[in-house]
Coordinates of N, CA and C and ligand atoms in Angstrom, one line a residue:
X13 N -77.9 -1.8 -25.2 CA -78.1 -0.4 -25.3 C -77.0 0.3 -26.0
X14 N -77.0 1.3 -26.8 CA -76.0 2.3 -27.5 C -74.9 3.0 -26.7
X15 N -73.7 2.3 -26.8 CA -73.0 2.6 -26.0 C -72.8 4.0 -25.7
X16 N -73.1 5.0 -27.0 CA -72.6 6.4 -27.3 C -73.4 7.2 -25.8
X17 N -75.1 6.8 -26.3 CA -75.8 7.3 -25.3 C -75.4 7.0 -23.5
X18 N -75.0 5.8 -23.3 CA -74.5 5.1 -21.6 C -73.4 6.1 -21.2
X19 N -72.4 6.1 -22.2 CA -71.3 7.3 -22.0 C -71.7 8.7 -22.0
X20 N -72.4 9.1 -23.2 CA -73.0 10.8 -23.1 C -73.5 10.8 -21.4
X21 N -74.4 10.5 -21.0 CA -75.5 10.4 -20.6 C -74.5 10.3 -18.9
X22 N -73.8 9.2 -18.7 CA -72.7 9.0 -17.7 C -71.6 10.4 -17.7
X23 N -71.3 10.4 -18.4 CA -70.4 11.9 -18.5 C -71.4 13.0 -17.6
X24 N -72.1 13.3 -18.1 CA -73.1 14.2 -18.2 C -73.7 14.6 -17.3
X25 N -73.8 13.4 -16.1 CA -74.4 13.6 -14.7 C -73.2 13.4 -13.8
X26 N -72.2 13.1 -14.3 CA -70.6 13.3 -13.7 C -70.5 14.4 -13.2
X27 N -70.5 15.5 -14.5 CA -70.1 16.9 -14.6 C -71.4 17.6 -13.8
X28 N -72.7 17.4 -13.8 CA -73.4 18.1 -12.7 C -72.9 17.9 -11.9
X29 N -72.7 16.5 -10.9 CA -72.4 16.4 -9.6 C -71.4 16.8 -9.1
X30 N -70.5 16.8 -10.2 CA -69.3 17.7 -10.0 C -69.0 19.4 -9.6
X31 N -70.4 19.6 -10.2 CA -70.6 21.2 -10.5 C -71.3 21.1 -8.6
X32 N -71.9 20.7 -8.8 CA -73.0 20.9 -7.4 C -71.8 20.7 -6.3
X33 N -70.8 19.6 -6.2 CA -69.7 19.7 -5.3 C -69.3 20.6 -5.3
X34 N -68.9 21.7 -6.4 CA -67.8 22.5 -6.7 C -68.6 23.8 -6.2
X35 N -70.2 23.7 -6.3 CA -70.4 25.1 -5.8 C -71.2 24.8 -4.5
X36 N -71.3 23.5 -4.0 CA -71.3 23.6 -2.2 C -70.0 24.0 -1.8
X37 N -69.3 23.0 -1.9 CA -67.8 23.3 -0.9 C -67.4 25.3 -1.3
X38 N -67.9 25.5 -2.5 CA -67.7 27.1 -2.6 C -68.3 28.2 -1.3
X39 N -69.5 27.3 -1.1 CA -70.6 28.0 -0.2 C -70.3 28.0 1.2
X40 N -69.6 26.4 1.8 CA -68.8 25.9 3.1 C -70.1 24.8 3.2
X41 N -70.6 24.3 2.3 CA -71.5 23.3 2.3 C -71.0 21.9 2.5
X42 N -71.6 20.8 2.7 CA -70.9 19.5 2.0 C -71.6 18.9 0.9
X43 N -71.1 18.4 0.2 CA -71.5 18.4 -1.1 C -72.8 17.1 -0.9
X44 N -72.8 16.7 -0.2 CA -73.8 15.3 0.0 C -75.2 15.9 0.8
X45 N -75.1 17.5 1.0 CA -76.1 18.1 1.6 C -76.9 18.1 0.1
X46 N -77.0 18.2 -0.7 CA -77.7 18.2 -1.7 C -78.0 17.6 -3.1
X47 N -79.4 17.1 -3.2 CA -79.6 16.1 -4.2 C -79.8 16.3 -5.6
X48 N -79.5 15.9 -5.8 CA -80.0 15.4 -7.4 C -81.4 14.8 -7.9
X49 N -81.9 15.8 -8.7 CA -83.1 15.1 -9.1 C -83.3 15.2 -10.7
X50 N -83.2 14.1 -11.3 CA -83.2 13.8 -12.8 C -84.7 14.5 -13.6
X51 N -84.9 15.4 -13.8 CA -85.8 15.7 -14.9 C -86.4 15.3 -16.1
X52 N -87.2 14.2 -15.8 CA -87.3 12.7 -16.7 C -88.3 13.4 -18.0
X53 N -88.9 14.1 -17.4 CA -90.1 14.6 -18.8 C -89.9 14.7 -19.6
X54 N -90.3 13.9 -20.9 CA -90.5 14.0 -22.2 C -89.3 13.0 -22.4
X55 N -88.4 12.9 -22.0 CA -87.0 12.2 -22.5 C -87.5 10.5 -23.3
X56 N -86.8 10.5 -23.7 CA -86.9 8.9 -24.8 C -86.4 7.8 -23.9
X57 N -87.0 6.2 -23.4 CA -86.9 5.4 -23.3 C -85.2 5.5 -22.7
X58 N -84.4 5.5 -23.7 CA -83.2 4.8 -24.1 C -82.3 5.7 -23.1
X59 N -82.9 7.5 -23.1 CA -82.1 7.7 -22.1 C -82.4 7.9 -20.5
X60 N -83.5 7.6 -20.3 CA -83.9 6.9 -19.2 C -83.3 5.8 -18.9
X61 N -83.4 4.6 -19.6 CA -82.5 3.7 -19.2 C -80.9 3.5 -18.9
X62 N -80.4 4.8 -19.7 CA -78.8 5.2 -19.4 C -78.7 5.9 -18.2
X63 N -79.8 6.6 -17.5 CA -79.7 7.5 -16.2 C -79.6 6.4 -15.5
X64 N -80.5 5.3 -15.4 CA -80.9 4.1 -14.3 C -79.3 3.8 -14.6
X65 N -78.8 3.1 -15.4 CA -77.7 2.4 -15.3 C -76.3 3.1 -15.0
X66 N -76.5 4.8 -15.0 CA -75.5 5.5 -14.4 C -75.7 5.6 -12.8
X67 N -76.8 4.8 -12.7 CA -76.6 5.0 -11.1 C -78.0 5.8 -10.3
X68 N -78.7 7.3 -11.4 CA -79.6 7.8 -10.7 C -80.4 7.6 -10.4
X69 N -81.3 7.8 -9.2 CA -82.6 7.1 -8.4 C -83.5 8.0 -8.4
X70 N -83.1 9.4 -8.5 CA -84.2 10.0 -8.1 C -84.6 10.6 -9.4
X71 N -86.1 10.8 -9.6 CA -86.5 11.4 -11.1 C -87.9 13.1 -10.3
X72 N -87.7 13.4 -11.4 CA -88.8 14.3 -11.8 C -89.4 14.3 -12.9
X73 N -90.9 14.8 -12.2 CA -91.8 14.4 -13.5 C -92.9 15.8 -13.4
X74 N -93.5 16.3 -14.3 CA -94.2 17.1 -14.7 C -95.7 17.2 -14.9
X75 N -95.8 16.0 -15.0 CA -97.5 15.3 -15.5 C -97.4 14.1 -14.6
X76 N -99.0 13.8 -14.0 CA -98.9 12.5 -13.1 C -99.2 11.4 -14.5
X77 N -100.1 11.6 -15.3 CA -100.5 10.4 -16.4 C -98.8 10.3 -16.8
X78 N -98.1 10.8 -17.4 CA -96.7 10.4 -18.0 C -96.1 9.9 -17.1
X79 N -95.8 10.8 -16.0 CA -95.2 9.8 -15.1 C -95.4 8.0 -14.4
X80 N -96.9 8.3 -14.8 CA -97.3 6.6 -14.2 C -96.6 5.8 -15.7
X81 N -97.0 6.4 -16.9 CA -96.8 5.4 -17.6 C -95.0 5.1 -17.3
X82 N -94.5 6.1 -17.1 CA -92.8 5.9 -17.4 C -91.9 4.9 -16.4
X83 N -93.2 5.4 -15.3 CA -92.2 4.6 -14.1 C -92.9 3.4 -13.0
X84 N -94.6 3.4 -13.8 CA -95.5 2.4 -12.4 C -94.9 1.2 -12.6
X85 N -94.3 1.1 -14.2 CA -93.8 -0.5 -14.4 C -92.7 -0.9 -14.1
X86 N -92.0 0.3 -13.4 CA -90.2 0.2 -13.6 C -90.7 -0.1 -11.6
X87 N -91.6 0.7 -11.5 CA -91.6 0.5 -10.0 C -91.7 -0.8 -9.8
X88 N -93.0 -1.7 -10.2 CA -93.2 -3.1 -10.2 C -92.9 -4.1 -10.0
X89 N -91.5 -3.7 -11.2 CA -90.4 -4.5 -11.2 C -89.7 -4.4 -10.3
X90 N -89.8 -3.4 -9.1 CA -89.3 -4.0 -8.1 C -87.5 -2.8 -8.2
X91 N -87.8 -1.6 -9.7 CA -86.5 -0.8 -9.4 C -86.6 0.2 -7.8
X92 N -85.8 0.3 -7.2 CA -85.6 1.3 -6.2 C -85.6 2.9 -6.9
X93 N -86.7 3.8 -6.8 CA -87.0 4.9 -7.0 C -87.5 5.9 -6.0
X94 N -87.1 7.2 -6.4 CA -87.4 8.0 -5.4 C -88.3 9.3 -6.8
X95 N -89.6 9.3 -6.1 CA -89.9 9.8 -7.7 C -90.7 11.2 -7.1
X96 N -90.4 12.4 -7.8 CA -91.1 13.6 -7.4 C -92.0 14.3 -8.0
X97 N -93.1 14.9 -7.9 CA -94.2 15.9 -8.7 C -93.3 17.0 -8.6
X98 N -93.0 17.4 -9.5 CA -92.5 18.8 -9.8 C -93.4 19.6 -10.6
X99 N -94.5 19.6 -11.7 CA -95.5 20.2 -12.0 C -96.6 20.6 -11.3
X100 N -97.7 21.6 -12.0 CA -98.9 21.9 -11.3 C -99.3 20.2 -11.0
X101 N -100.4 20.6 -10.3 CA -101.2 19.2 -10.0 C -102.7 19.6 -10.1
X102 N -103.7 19.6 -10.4 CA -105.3 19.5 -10.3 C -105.6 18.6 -9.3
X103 N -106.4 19.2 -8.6 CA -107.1 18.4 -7.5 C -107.9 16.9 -8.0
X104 N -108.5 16.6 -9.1 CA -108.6 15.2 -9.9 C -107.8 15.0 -10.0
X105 N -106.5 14.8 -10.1 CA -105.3 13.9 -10.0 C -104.5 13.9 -9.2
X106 N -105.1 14.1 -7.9 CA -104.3 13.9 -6.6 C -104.0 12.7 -5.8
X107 N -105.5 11.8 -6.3 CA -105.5 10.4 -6.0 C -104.4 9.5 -7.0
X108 N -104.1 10.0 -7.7 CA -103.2 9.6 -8.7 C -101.4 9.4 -8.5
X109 N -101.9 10.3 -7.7 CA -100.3 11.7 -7.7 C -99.9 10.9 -6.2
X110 N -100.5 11.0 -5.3 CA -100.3 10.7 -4.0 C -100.0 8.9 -4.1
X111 N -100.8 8.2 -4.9 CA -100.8 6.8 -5.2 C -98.8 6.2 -5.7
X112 N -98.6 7.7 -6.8 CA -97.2 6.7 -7.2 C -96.0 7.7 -6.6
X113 N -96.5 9.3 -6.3 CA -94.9 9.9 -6.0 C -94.4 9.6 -4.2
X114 N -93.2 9.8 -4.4 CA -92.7 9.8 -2.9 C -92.8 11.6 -2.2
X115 N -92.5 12.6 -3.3 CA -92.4 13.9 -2.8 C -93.5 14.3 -3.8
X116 N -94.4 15.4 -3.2 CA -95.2 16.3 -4.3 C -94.8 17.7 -3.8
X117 N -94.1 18.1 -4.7 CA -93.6 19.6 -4.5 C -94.3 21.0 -4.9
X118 N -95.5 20.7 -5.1 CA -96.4 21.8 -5.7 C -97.5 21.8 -5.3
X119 N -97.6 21.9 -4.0 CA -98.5 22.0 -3.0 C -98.9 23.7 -3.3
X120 N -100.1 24.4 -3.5 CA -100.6 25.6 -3.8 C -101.6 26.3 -3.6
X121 N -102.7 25.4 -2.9 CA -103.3 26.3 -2.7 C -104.4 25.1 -1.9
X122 N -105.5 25.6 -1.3 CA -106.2 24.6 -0.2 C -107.1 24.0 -0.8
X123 N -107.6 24.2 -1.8 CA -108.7 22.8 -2.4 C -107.7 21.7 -2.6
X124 N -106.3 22.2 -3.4 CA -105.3 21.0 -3.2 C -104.9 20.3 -2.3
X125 N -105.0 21.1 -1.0 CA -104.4 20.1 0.2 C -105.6 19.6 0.7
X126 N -107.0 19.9 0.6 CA -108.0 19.0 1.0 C -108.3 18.0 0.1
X127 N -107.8 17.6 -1.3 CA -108.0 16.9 -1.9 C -106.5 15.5 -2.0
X128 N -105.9 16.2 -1.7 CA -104.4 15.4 -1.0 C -104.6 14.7 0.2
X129 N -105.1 15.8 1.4 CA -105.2 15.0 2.6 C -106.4 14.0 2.4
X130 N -107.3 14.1 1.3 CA -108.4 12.9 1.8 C -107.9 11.9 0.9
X131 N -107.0 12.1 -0.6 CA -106.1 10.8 -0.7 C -105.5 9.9 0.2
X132 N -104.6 10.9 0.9 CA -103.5 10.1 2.0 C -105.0 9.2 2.4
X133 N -105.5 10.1 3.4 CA -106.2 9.0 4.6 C -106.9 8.1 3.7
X134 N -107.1 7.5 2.3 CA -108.1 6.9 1.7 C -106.9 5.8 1.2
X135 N -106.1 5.8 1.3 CA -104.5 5.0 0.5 C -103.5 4.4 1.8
X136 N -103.6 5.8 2.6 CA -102.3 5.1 4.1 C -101.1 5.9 3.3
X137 N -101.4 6.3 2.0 CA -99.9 6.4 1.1 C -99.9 8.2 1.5
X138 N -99.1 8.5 2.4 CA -98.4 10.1 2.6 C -97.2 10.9 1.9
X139 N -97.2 11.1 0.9 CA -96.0 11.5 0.4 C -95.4 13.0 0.8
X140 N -94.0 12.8 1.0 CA -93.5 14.1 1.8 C -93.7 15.3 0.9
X141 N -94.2 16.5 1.6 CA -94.8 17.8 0.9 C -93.7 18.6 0.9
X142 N -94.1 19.9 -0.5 CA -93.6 20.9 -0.5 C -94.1 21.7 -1.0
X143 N -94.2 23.1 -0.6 CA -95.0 24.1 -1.0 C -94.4 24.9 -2.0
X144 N -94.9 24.9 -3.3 CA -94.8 25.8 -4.4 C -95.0 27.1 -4.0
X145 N -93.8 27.8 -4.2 CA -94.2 29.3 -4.1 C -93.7 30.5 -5.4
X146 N -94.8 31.3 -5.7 CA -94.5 32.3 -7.0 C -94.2 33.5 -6.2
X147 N -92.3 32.9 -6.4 CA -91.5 34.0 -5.7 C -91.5 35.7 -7.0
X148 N -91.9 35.1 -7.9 CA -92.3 36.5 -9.3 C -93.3 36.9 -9.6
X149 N -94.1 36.5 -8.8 CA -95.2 37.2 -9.1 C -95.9 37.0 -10.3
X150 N -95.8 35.8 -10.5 CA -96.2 35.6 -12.2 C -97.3 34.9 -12.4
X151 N -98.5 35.7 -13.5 CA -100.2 35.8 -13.4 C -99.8 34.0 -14.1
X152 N -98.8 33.7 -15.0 CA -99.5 32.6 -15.5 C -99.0 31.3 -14.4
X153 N -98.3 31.7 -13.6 CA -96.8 30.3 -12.9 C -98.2 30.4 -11.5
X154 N -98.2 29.0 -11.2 CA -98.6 28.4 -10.2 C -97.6 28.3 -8.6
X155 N -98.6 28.0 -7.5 CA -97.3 28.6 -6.1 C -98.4 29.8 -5.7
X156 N -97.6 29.6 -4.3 CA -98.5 30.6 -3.6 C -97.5 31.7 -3.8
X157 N -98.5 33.1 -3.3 CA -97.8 34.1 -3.7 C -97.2 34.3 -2.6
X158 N -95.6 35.1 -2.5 CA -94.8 35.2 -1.7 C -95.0 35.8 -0.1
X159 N -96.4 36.6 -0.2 CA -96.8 37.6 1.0 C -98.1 36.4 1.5
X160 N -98.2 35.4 0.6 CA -99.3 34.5 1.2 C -98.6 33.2 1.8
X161 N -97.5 33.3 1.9 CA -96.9 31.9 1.9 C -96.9 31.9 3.2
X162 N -96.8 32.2 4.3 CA -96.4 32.3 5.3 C -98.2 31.6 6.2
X163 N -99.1 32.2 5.8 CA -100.5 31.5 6.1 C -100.7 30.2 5.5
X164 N -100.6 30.6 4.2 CA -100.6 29.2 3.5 C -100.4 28.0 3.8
X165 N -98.5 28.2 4.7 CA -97.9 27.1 5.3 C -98.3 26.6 6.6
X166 N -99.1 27.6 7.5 CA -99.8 27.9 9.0 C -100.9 27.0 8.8
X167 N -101.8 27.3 7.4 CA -103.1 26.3 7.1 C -103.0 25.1 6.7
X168 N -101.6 24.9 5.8 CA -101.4 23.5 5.3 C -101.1 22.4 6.9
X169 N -100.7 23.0 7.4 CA -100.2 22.0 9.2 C -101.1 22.1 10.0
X170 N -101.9 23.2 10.5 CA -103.1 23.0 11.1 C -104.2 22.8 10.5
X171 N -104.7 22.9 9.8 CA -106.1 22.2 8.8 C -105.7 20.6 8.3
X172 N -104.6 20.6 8.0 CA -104.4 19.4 6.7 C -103.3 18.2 7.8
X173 N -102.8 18.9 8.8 CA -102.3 18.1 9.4 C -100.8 17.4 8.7
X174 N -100.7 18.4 7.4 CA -99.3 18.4 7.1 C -97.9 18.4 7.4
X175 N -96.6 17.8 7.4 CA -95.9 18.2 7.6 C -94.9 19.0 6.2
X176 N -95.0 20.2 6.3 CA -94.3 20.7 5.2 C -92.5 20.5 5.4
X177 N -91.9 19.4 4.3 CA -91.0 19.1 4.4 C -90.0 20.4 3.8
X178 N -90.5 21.3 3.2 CA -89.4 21.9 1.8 C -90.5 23.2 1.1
X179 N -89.8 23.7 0.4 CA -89.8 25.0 -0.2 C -90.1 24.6 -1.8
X180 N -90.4 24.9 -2.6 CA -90.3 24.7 -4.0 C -90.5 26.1 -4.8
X181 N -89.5 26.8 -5.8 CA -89.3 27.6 -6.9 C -89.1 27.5 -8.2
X182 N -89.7 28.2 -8.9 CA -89.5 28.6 -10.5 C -89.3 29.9 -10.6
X183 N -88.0 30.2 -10.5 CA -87.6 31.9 -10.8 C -88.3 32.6 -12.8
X184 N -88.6 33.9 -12.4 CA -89.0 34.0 -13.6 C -87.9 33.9 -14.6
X185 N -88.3 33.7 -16.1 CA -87.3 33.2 -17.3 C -86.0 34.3 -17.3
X186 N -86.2 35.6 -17.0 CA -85.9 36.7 -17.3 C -85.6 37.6 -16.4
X187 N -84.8 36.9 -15.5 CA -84.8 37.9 -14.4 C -83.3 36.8 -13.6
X188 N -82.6 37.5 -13.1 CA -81.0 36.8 -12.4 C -82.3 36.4 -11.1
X189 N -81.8 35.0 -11.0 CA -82.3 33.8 -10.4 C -82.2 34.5 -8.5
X190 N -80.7 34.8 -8.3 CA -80.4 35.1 -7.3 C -81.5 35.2 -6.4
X191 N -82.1 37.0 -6.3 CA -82.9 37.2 -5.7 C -83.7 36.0 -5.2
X192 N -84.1 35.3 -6.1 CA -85.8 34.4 -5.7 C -85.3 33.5 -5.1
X193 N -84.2 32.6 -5.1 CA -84.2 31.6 -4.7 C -83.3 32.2 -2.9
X194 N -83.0 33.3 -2.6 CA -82.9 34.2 -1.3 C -84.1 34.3 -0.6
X195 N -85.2 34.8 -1.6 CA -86.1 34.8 -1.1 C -87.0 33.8 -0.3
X196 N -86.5 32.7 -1.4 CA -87.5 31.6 -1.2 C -86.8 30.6 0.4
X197 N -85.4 31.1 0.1 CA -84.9 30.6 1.2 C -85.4 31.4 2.6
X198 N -85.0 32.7 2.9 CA -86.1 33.4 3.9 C -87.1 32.9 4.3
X199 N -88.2 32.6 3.5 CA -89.5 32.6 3.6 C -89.3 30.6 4.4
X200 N -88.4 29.8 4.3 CA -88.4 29.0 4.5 C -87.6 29.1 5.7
X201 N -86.8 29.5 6.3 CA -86.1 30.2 7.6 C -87.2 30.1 8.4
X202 N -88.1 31.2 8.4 CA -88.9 31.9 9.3 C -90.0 31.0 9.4
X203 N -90.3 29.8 8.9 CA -91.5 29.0 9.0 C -90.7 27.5 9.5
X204 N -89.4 27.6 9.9 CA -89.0 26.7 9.9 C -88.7 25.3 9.2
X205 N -88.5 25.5 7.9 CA -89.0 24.3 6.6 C -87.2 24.7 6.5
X206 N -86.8 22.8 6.4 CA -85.4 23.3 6.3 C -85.2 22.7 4.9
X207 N -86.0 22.4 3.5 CA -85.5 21.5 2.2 C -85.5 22.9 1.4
X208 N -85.3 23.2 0.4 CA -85.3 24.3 -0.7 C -85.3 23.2 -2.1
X209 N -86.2 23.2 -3.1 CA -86.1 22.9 -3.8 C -86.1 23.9 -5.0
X210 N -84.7 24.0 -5.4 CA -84.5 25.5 -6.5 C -83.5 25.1 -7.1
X211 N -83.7 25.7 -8.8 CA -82.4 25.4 -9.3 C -82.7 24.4 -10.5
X212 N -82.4 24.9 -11.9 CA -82.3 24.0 -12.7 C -81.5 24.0 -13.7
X213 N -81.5 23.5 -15.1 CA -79.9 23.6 -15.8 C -79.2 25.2 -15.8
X214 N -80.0 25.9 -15.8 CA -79.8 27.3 -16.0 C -78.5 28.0 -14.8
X215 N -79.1 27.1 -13.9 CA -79.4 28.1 -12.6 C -78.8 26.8 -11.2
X216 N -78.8 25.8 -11.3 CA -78.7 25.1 -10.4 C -77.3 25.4 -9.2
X217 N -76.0 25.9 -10.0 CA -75.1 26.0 -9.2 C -75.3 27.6 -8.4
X218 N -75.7 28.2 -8.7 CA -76.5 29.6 -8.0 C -77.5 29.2 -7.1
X219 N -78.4 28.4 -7.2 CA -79.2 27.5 -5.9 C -78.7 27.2 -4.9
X220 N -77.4 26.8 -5.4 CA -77.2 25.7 -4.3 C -76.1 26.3 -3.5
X221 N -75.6 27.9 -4.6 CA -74.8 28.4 -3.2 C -75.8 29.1 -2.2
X222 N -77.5 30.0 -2.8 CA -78.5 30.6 -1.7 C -79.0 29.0 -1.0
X223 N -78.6 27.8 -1.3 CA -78.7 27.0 0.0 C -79.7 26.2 -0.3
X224 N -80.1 25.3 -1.5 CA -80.7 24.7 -2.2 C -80.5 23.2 -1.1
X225 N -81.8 22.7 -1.1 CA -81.0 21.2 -0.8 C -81.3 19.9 -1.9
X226 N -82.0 20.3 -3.1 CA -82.3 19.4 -4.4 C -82.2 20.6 -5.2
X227 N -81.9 20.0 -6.3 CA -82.0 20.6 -7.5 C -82.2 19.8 -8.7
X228 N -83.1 20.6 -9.8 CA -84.3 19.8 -10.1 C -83.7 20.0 -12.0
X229 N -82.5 18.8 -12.5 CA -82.0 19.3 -13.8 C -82.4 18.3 -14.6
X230 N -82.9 19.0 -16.1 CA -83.1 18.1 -16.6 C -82.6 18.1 -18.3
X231 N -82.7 19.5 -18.9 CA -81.8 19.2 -20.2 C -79.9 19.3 -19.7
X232 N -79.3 19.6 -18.7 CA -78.1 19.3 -18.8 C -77.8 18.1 -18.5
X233 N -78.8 17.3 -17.8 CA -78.7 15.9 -17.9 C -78.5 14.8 -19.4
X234 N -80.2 15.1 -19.7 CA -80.4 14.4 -20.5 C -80.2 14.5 -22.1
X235 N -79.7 16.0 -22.1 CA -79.8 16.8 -23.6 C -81.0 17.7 -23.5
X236 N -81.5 18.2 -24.7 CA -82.2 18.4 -25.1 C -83.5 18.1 -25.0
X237 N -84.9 18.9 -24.6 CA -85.8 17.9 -25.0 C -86.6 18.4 -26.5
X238 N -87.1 17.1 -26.6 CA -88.1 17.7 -28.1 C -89.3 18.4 -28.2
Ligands
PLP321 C1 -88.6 21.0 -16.8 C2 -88.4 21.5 -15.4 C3 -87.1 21.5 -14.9 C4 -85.9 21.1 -15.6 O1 -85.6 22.1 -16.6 P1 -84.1 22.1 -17.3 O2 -84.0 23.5 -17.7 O3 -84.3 21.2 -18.5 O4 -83.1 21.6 -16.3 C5 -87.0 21.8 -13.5 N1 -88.1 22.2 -12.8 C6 -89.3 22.2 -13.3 C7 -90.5 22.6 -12.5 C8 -89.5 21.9 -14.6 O5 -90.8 21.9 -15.2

């Protein structure tokens, strides 16, 4: 492999983890309270394979078809992965979704979780949940809306027999991150869900001081995408 890329790529998730140390211990955190999750989508081959060989396990992925192609064969082989839905999901591709991720973080609304829960029971395969929430109010961003979350989360455990592990946000593009990922923490207080998933290149060290427990980066990792 290109040595240039092994080193960029190694540097590069240095300096996050370093960042995420630097703004837990800021917060009175410990830095090992929160994860890392590689933002694999769209990235090229070559730096995927520099993330694997810097060490990172855990990925995110955006689409279930790309994600199976990128990683059903790395799974096969037998690599140790920890792999998460971070995009919408459609109820047709739940059986899909539930088949290869470990976490589906975009749990949103209840034809989804009756189309999830009758995966699980049809596979045995349960992947740990988290509920998407549109802390902005935003007509086109997927997530329950912030004054619905709280039923939402009541229906997903009693109807679906869920255990909601975590919180999941997308602050809007245009707006200081702060508030929402406060919010989203609140909303996860009071329902008792202790994961927050917030935070990305933008924004990740501001997550993780309102109390993030993953954070979900993917061009400060990888570069750029195309
Ligand atoms: C693409 C994406 C990310 C990573 O975005 P970067 O700005 O490249 O870090 C994080 N979360 C979600 C939901 C995404 O779609």
């Amino acid at each position: 492999m290109d040595e240039t890329i092994l080193q960029e790529i190694a540097l590069a998730r240095a300096d996050v983890l370093a960042r995420i140390a630097a703004a837990a211990k800021g917060a009175g955190r410990d830095a090992g309270s929160v994860q890392l999750v590689a933002v694999s989508k769209v990235q090229p081959e070559e730096r995927i394979e520099a993330m694997l060989a810097a060490g990172q396990r855990i990925y995110g992925e955006n689409r279930v078809q790309e994600a199976m192609t990128r990683w059903q064969p790395r799974r096969e082989a037998g690599l140790d992965l920890e792999l998460r839905l971070i995009g919408p999901l459609q109820s047709n591709k739940a059986k899909d979704a539930v088949a290869l991720f470990d976490v589906i973080e975009t749990l949103d609304r209840e034809k989804l979780a009756a189309a999830m829960a009758d995966a699980s029971a049809k596979s045995g395969r349960a992947p740990r949940i988290y509920v998407q929430v549109n802390t902005g109010e935003e007509e086109q961003k997927a997530g329950v809306a912030a004054m619905e979350a709280d039923a939402f989360i009541a229906s997903a455990r009693r109807d679906y027999g869920f255990a909601i592990e975590g919180l999941m946000c997308i602050p809007p593009a245009d707006e200081p991150a702060g508030p929402h990922f406060a919010l989203l923490a609140k909303i996860a207080a009071r329902n008792g869900i202790a994961k927050l998933s917030m935070g990305m290149s933008a924004d990740y060290e501001t997550a993780v001081m309102f109390g993030a427990t993953s954070v979900r980066v993917g061009s400060a990792l990888f570069g750029a995408r195309d």
